[in-house]
Amino acid sequence: MQQMGDDQSGSETGRTLILDELLGYALRRAQLKVFKDFEEAMREYAIRPAQFSALVVVEEMPGVTQSELAQRLAIDPPRVVNLVHDLEKRGYAVRVRCKRDRRSHGIFLTKPGEALVTTLKRLSVESDARASVGLSEDERAHLLRLLRKIYDTPEAP
Amino acid sequence: MQQMGDDQSGSETGRTLILDELLGYALRRAQLKVFKDFEEAMREYAIRPAQFSALVVVEEMPGVTQSELAQRLAIDPPRVVNLVHDLEKRGYAVRVRCKRDRRSHGIFLTKPGEALVTTLKRLSVESDARASVGLSEDERAHLLRLLRKIYDTPEAP
DNA sequence: TATTGTTATACTCTATAACTATA
DNA sequence: TATAGTTATAGAGTATAACAATA
């Protein structure tokens, strides 16, 4: 290994000069690692990250419409259709036509859906703890705060 | 908007109780935002994030083999094939068979490849600065350090 | 005319297995 | 037999346009 690289490369540290100074690259690497554990934890319930976040939002906002859900999760409406359709097909959620505006569908969890999301939230917290085992409690809180600053800052147009 | 949600939801803050306490969710949101600007900046050169990182590594490690590149970027070997093949097809890189081990191919940048990566590195730094405009220099450095701690920590098996 | 949800589509990313050529 | 690279393939994620029902 490293036969061709050793004699010509300037780096033996496992770091490149620029990649590890870029937030985008560091964010991607960190996210890949955290998601890997998360997906592993959810595998038993066949729940993908996007489905998990949808379940959690519906639990906290019963009757949320699909367009609201799309906005809240920062995903496109067509994705929400499939997402919710699958949850409904599996008996975890139902769509109820809104009486006031019959174009809208409010989403509610079923009893099994409530039970599932309770379990999944516990698993997600455990997975998150594993992923951040190298961080102190202060560091973890600080990281969260900085990440929110990134994605809450409106982009300059 | 919010017709069905308003009267039943417990959250009016734009935050859910648990999602914003999860590193995985915050990482995904932040990464989406940073990548959006990055991809926009690279669009003119038709370079995807993975190709950019490959170019940078090859520049810093001339003659790196494809398997080394896969390991360095934490991606699977089959992805590297397409990645490098495309760069070679467009004249930015060449694959040279290694004399010592004729199974290996060392990757080198061409002159146009060197010129391209110089431009792209500048663009990437500018994009990163835009994405972290809400952060001070100290915060940005701290965030990078915390992210590296996440993805450098070996996973507990 | 505008909006909600939907369908269809296509393109990328990602992962896996299986093949080849070299060792 | 083991490894580097490759091929093929399939699944998931993502984005867009266009349509139906409703407002």
Short mmCIF file of C-alpha atoms (C1' of nucleotides) in Angstrom, two decimals:
data_model
loop_
_atom_site.label_atom_id
_atom_site.label_comp_id
_atom_site.label_asym_id
_atom_site.label_seq_id
_atom_site.Cartn_x
_atom_site.Cartn_y
_atom_site.Cartn_z
CA MET A 1 0.00 0.00 0.00
CA GLN A 2 1.05 3.61 -0.56
CA GLN A 3 3.68 2.39 -3.00
CA MET A 4 3.20 5.16 -5.49
CA GLY A 5 2.05 7.72 -3.02
CA ASP A 6 4.77 7.46 -0.42
CA ASP A 7 7.64 8.87 -2.34
CA GLN A 8 5.77 11.68 -3.99
CA SER A 9 3.18 12.82 -1.50
CA GLY A 10 3.69 15.69 0.86
CA SER A 11 1.20 14.38 3.39
CA GLU A 12 1.55 11.53 5.80
CA THR A 13 -0.89 12.84 8.34
CA GLY A 14 -4.13 11.60 6.81
CA ARG A 15 -5.14 15.22 6.26
CA THR A 16 -5.02 17.25 3.12
CA LEU A 17 -4.01 20.87 3.34
CA ILE A 18 -7.29 22.35 2.27
CA LEU A 19 -10.10 19.81 2.61
CA ASP A 20 -9.95 19.77 6.38
CA GLU A 21 -10.18 23.53 6.46
CA LEU A 22 -13.49 23.51 4.60
CA LEU A 23 -16.71 23.42 6.57
CA GLY A 24 -18.52 21.66 3.75
CA TYR A 25 -16.11 18.73 3.74
CA ALA A 26 -16.02 18.43 7.53
CA LEU A 27 -19.80 18.61 7.70
CA ARG A 28 -20.17 15.87 5.13
CA ARG A 29 -17.71 13.55 6.87
CA ALA A 30 -19.29 14.11 10.27
CA GLN A 31 -22.80 13.67 8.92
CA LEU A 32 -21.90 10.44 7.13
CA LYS A 33 -20.53 9.03 10.36
CA VAL A 34 -23.47 10.06 12.52
CA PHE A 35 -26.04 8.86 9.98
CA LYS A 36 -24.33 5.52 9.68
CA ASP A 37 -24.96 4.73 13.33
CA PHE A 38 -28.44 6.25 13.16
CA GLU A 39 -29.50 4.16 10.17
CA GLU A 40 -28.14 1.07 11.86
CA ALA A 41 -30.26 1.82 14.91
CA MET A 42 -33.40 2.38 12.80
CA ARG A 43 -32.89 -0.64 10.56
CA GLU A 44 -34.91 -2.92 12.79
CA TYR A 45 -37.94 -0.69 12.24
CA ALA A 46 -37.21 0.00 8.55
CA ILE A 47 -37.30 3.74 9.17
CA ARG A 48 -35.14 6.12 7.15
CA PRO A 49 -33.84 9.42 8.56
CA ALA A 50 -36.39 11.49 6.62
CA GLN A 51 -39.24 9.29 7.85
CA PHE A 52 -38.02 9.64 11.40
CA SER A 53 -37.99 13.42 11.21
CA ALA A 54 -41.46 13.38 9.66
CA LEU A 55 -42.80 11.15 12.45
CA VAL A 56 -41.35 13.44 15.10
CA VAL A 57 -42.82 16.58 13.56
CA VAL A 58 -46.25 14.97 13.16
CA GLU A 59 -46.14 13.86 16.79
CA GLU A 60 -45.38 17.39 17.94
CA MET A 61 -47.79 19.03 15.47
CA PRO A 62 -50.80 16.74 15.07
CA GLY A 63 -52.75 17.65 11.96
CA VAL A 64 -49.81 19.31 10.24
CA THR A 65 -50.40 19.52 6.50
CA GLN A 66 -48.05 18.07 3.94
CA SER A 67 -46.94 21.44 2.65
CA GLU A 68 -46.18 22.58 6.19
CA LEU A 69 -44.24 19.39 6.76
CA ALA A 70 -42.24 19.95 3.59
CA GLN A 71 -41.35 23.45 4.73
CA ARG A 72 -40.48 22.37 8.25
CA LEU A 73 -38.16 19.61 7.06
CA ALA A 74 -36.74 21.66 4.19
CA ILE A 75 -37.64 19.01 1.65
CA ASP A 76 -39.70 19.18 -1.54
CA PRO A 77 -43.45 18.44 -1.54
CA PRO A 78 -43.18 15.42 -3.85
CA ARG A 79 -40.90 13.74 -1.31
CA VAL A 80 -43.45 14.29 1.43
CA VAL A 81 -46.06 12.46 -0.62
CA ASN A 82 -44.05 9.27 -0.76
CA LEU A 83 -42.84 9.67 2.79
CA VAL A 84 -46.32 10.01 4.26
CA HIS A 85 -47.83 7.49 1.88
CA ASP A 86 -45.42 4.86 3.13
CA LEU A 87 -46.10 5.71 6.78
CA GLU A 88 -49.84 5.49 6.10
CA LYS A 89 -49.49 2.20 4.24
CA ARG A 90 -47.69 0.74 7.23
CA GLY A 91 -50.33 1.95 9.67
CA TYR A 92 -48.27 4.56 11.50
CA ALA A 93 -50.08 7.67 10.23
CA VAL A 94 -53.32 8.77 8.61
CA ARG A 95 -54.18 11.64 6.30
CA VAL A 96 -57.41 13.46 7.07
CA ARG A 97 -58.95 15.89 4.63
CA CYS A 98 -59.24 19.36 6.17
CA LYS A 99 -62.83 20.59 6.30
CA ARG A 100 -61.92 24.24 5.97
CA ASP A 101 -59.70 23.77 2.95
CA ARG A 102 -60.47 20.51 1.25
CA ARG A 103 -57.19 20.66 -0.71
CA SER A 104 -55.20 20.14 2.48
CA HIS A 105 -54.56 16.89 4.30
CA GLY A 106 -53.80 16.95 8.01
CA ILE A 107 -51.46 14.20 9.13
CA PHE A 108 -52.01 12.36 12.42
CA LEU A 109 -50.21 9.48 14.08
CA THR A 110 -52.09 6.27 14.81
CA LYS A 111 -51.69 4.47 18.13
CA PRO A 112 -49.00 2.21 16.66
CA GLY A 113 -47.41 5.33 15.20
CA GLU A 114 -47.29 6.96 18.64
CA ALA A 115 -45.73 3.86 20.11
CA LEU A 116 -43.20 3.65 17.29
CA VAL A 117 -42.10 7.27 17.55
CA THR A 118 -41.59 6.89 21.30
CA THR A 119 -39.23 4.00 20.68
CA LEU A 120 -37.47 5.73 17.81
CA LYS A 121 -36.85 8.89 19.80
CA ARG A 122 -35.15 6.86 22.50
CA LEU A 123 -33.03 5.07 19.88
CA SER A 124 -32.13 8.36 18.22
CA VAL A 125 -30.91 9.87 21.46
CA GLU A 126 -28.83 6.79 22.16
CA SER A 127 -27.36 6.83 18.66
CA ASP A 128 -26.54 10.52 18.96
CA ALA A 129 -24.73 9.86 22.22
CA ARG A 130 -22.66 7.14 20.59
CA ALA A 131 -21.78 9.38 17.65
CA SER A 132 -20.61 12.17 19.92
CA VAL A 133 -18.76 9.99 22.40
CA GLY A 134 -15.57 11.94 21.73
CA LEU A 135 -17.23 15.19 22.83
CA SER A 136 -17.90 16.53 26.30
CA GLU A 137 -21.40 17.69 27.16
CA ASP A 138 -20.30 21.30 26.72
CA GLU A 139 -18.69 20.58 23.38
CA ARG A 140 -21.79 18.79 22.17
CA ALA A 141 -24.04 21.70 23.13
CA HIS A 142 -21.65 24.16 21.54
CA LEU A 143 -21.54 22.14 18.32
CA LEU A 144 -25.33 22.11 18.14
CA ARG A 145 -25.45 25.85 18.64
CA LEU A 146 -22.90 26.51 15.89
CA LEU A 147 -24.68 24.19 13.46
CA ARG A 148 -27.97 25.97 14.05
CA LYS A 149 -26.25 29.26 13.38
CA ILE A 150 -25.17 27.89 10.01
CA TYR A 151 -28.55 26.70 8.84
CA ASP A 152 -30.63 29.43 10.46
CA THR A 153 -28.63 32.24 8.90
CA PRO A 154 -30.52 33.45 5.82
CA GLU A 155 -28.41 33.17 2.68
CA ALA A 156 -27.18 36.38 1.14
CA PRO A 157 -28.78 36.68 -2.31
CA MET B 1 -51.22 28.45 6.17
CA GLN B 2 -50.92 26.62 9.48
CA GLN B 3 -54.70 26.26 9.55
CA MET B 4 -54.78 22.79 10.97
CA GLY B 5 -51.54 23.07 12.84
CA ASP B 6 -52.12 26.26 14.76
CA ASP B 7 -54.78 25.11 17.14
CA GLN B 8 -53.28 21.75 17.95
CA SER B 9 -49.53 22.21 17.81
CA GLY B 10 -47.46 22.96 20.83
CA SER B 11 -44.70 24.64 18.83
CA GLU B 12 -44.76 28.05 17.21
CA THR B 13 -41.02 28.55 17.28
CA GLY B 14 -40.05 26.75 14.10
CA ARG B 15 -38.22 24.21 16.23
CA THR B 16 -39.32 20.78 17.26
CA LEU B 17 -38.56 19.60 20.74
CA ILE B 18 -36.23 16.79 19.81
CA LEU B 19 -34.98 17.22 16.24
CA ASP B 20 -32.94 20.29 17.05
CA GLU B 21 -31.28 18.48 19.92
CA LEU B 22 -29.98 15.77 17.60
CA LEU B 23 -26.55 16.16 16.08
CA GLY B 24 -27.54 14.08 13.06
CA TYR B 25 -30.40 16.38 12.15
CA ALA B 26 -28.40 19.57 12.72
CA LEU B 27 -25.50 18.19 10.71
CA ARG B 28 -27.77 17.32 7.81
CA ARG B 29 -29.41 20.74 7.75
CA ALA B 30 -26.10 22.57 7.96
CA GLN B 31 -24.51 20.39 5.32
CA LEU B 32 -27.42 20.86 2.92
CA LYS B 33 -27.07 24.60 3.23
CA VAL B 34 -23.30 24.70 2.80
CA PHE B 35 -23.37 22.28 -0.14
CA LYS B 36 -26.04 24.31 -1.88
CA ASP B 37 -23.74 27.32 -2.13
CA PHE B 38 -20.76 25.14 -2.96
CA GLU B 39 -22.51 23.36 -5.82
CA GLU B 40 -23.69 26.69 -7.17
CA ALA B 41 -20.10 27.94 -7.16
CA MET B 42 -18.83 24.80 -8.94
CA ARG B 43 -21.63 24.67 -11.50
CA GLU B 44 -19.73 26.75 -14.03
CA TYR B 45 -17.02 24.08 -14.09
CA ALA B 46 -19.43 21.13 -13.88
CA ILE B 47 -17.59 19.78 -10.84
CA ARG B 48 -19.43 17.88 -8.12
CA PRO B 49 -18.33 17.91 -4.47
CA ALA B 50 -16.82 14.42 -4.68
CA GLN B 51 -14.88 15.34 -7.80
CA PHE B 52 -13.57 18.44 -6.12
CA SER B 53 -12.28 16.50 -3.15
CA ALA B 54 -10.69 13.95 -5.48
CA LEU B 55 -8.92 16.69 -7.46
CA VAL B 56 -7.59 18.24 -4.28
CA VAL B 57 -6.24 14.95 -2.95
CA VAL B 58 -4.61 14.09 -6.27
CA GLU B 59 -2.98 17.52 -6.37
CA GLU B 60 -1.53 17.01 -2.90
CA MET B 61 -0.65 13.35 -3.48
CA PRO B 62 0.46 12.97 -7.09
CA GLY B 63 0.38 9.33 -8.12
CA VAL B 64 -2.12 8.32 -5.47
CA THR B 65 -3.80 5.04 -6.38
CA GLN B 66 -7.54 4.65 -6.70
CA SER B 67 -7.84 2.45 -3.65
CA GLU B 68 -5.88 4.97 -1.60
CA LEU B 69 -8.12 7.71 -2.90
CA ALA B 70 -11.22 5.74 -1.93
CA GLN B 71 -9.90 5.28 1.58
CA ARG B 72 -8.86 8.90 1.94
CA LEU B 73 -12.24 10.20 0.85
CA ALA B 74 -14.18 7.52 2.72
CA ILE B 75 -16.01 6.43 -0.42
CA ASP B 76 -16.33 3.04 -2.11
CA PRO B 77 -13.91 1.95 -4.85
CA PRO B 78 -16.61 1.70 -7.54
CA ARG B 79 -17.39 5.38 -7.07
CA VAL B 80 -13.75 6.28 -7.56
CA VAL B 81 -13.73 4.54 -10.92
CA ASN B 82 -16.45 6.76 -12.36
CA LEU B 83 -15.09 9.83 -10.62
CA VAL B 84 -11.60 9.46 -12.06
CA HIS B 85 -12.85 8.21 -15.40
CA ASP B 86 -14.83 11.40 -15.85
CA LEU B 87 -11.90 13.59 -14.84
CA GLU B 88 -9.68 11.71 -17.29
CA LYS B 89 -12.24 11.97 -20.08
CA ARG B 90 -12.34 15.72 -19.59
CA GLY B 91 -8.58 16.04 -19.65
CA TYR B 92 -8.00 16.99 -16.02
CA ALA B 93 -6.28 13.81 -14.86
CA VAL B 94 -4.48 10.75 -16.18
CA ARG B 95 -4.15 7.23 -14.87
CA VAL B 96 -0.70 5.67 -15.13
CA ARG B 97 -0.12 2.00 -14.58
CA CYS B 98 2.29 1.37 -11.73
CA LYS B 99 5.39 -0.50 -12.84
CA ARG B 100 5.94 -2.18 -9.50
CA ASP B 101 2.38 -3.49 -9.20
CA ARG B 102 0.67 -3.52 -12.53
CA ARG B 103 -2.74 -3.83 -10.89
CA SER B 104 -2.48 -0.30 -9.50
CA HIS B 105 -3.08 2.94 -11.32
CA GLY B 106 -1.45 6.12 -10.09
CA ILE B 107 -3.47 9.25 -10.69
CA PHE B 108 -1.87 12.51 -11.79
CA LEU B 109 -3.28 15.90 -12.72
CA THR B 110 -2.67 17.31 -16.20
CA LYS B 111 -1.72 20.94 -16.72
CA PRO B 112 -5.38 21.90 -17.26
CA GLY B 113 -6.21 19.88 -14.16
CA GLU B 114 -3.66 21.84 -12.11
CA ALA B 115 -5.11 25.10 -13.38
CA LEU B 116 -8.65 23.95 -12.65
CA VAL B 117 -7.93 22.86 -9.10
CA THR B 118 -6.28 26.19 -8.36
CA THR B 119 -9.42 28.00 -9.43
CA LEU B 120 -11.71 25.58 -7.62
CA LYS B 121 -9.81 25.88 -4.35
CA ARG B 122 -10.27 29.63 -4.45
CA LEU B 123 -13.98 29.24 -5.18
CA SER B 124 -14.37 26.70 -2.38
CA VAL B 125 -12.80 29.00 0.17
CA GLU B 126 -15.06 31.83 -0.94
CA SER B 127 -18.12 29.60 -0.76
CA ASP B 128 -17.16 28.40 2.69
CA ALA B 129 -16.83 31.99 3.86
CA ARG B 130 -20.33 32.79 2.56
CA ALA B 131 -21.80 29.73 4.25
CA SER B 132 -20.28 30.66 7.59
CA VAL B 133 -21.03 34.36 7.41
CA GLY B 134 -23.00 34.09 10.66
CA LEU B 135 -19.94 32.80 12.52
CA SER B 136 -16.95 34.64 13.88
CA GLU B 137 -13.48 33.44 12.96
CA ASP B 138 -13.15 31.80 16.37
CA GLU B 139 -16.52 30.09 16.05
CA ARG B 140 -15.65 28.80 12.61
CA ALA B 141 -12.37 27.34 13.83
CA HIS B 142 -14.09 25.82 16.84
CA LEU B 143 -16.78 24.26 14.65
CA LEU B 144 -14.16 22.68 12.40
CA ARG B 145 -12.36 21.25 15.40
CA LEU B 146 -15.54 19.74 16.83
CA LEU B 147 -16.54 18.25 13.47
CA ARG B 148 -13.14 16.61 13.12
CA LYS B 149 -13.51 15.16 16.58
CA ILE B 150 -16.75 13.55 15.43
CA TYR B 151 -15.43 11.92 12.31
CA ASP B 152 -11.96 11.10 13.57
CA THR B 153 -13.24 9.27 16.63
CA PRO B 154 -13.18 5.53 15.90
CA GLU B 155 -16.60 3.97 16.25
CA ALA B 156 -17.20 1.68 19.14
CA PRO B 157 -17.87 -1.82 17.78
"C1'" DT C 1 -55.63 32.86 -11.10
"C1'" DA C 2 -53.23 30.59 -7.13
"C1'" DT C 3 -52.47 26.74 -4.08
"C1'" DT C 4 -52.40 21.65 -2.29
"C1'" DG C 5 -51.44 17.52 -3.34
"C1'" DT C 6 -50.14 14.34 -6.70
"C1'" DT C 7 -47.93 11.84 -10.67
"C1'" DA C 8 -44.27 11.12 -13.66
"C1'" DT C 9 -39.69 11.51 -14.71
"C1'" DA C 10 -34.90 11.82 -14.59
"C1'" DC C 11 -30.60 12.33 -12.59
"C1'" DT C 12 -27.40 11.67 -8.87
"C1'" DC C 13 -25.62 9.23 -4.98
"C1'" DT C 14 -24.62 5.07 -2.76
"C1'" DA C 15 -23.91 0.15 -1.92
"C1'" DT C 16 -23.33 -4.53 -3.36
"C1'" DA C 17 -21.96 -8.39 -5.87
"C1'" DA C 18 -19.42 -10.37 -9.35
"C1'" DC C 19 -15.91 -10.25 -12.77
"C1'" DT C 20 -10.63 -9.45 -14.74
"C1'" DA C 21 -6.00 -9.08 -14.34
"C1'" DT C 22 -2.44 -9.16 -11.74
"C1'" DA C 23 0.15 -10.67 -7.67
"C1'" DT D 1 -5.44 -17.11 -2.39
"C1'" DA D 2 -5.62 -12.28 -2.16
"C1'" DT D 3 -5.77 -7.54 -4.05
"C1'" DA D 4 -6.74 -3.40 -7.53
"C1'" DG D 5 -9.62 -2.11 -10.55
"C1'" DT D 6 -13.76 -2.59 -13.05
"C1'" DT D 7 -18.58 -3.59 -14.48
"C1'" DA D 8 -23.33 -4.03 -13.69
"C1'" DT D 9 -27.10 -3.20 -11.10
"C1'" DA D 10 -30.40 -1.68 -7.93
"C1'" DG D 11 -32.08 1.23 -4.39
"C1'" DA D 12 -32.48 5.70 -2.21
"C1'" DG D 13 -32.33 10.65 -2.44
"C1'" DT D 14 -33.34 14.76 -5.00
"C1'" DA D 15 -35.28 18.07 -8.29
"C1'" DT D 16 -38.38 19.44 -11.92
"C1'" DA D 17 -42.41 19.80 -14.68
"C1'" DA D 18 -47.05 19.02 -15.33
"C1'" DC D 19 -51.58 17.76 -13.84
"C1'" DA D 20 -56.16 17.52 -10.88
"C1'" DA D 21 -58.94 19.31 -7.36
"C1'" DT D 22 -60.05 23.11 -4.79
"C1'" DA D 23 -59.94 27.83 -3.44
#
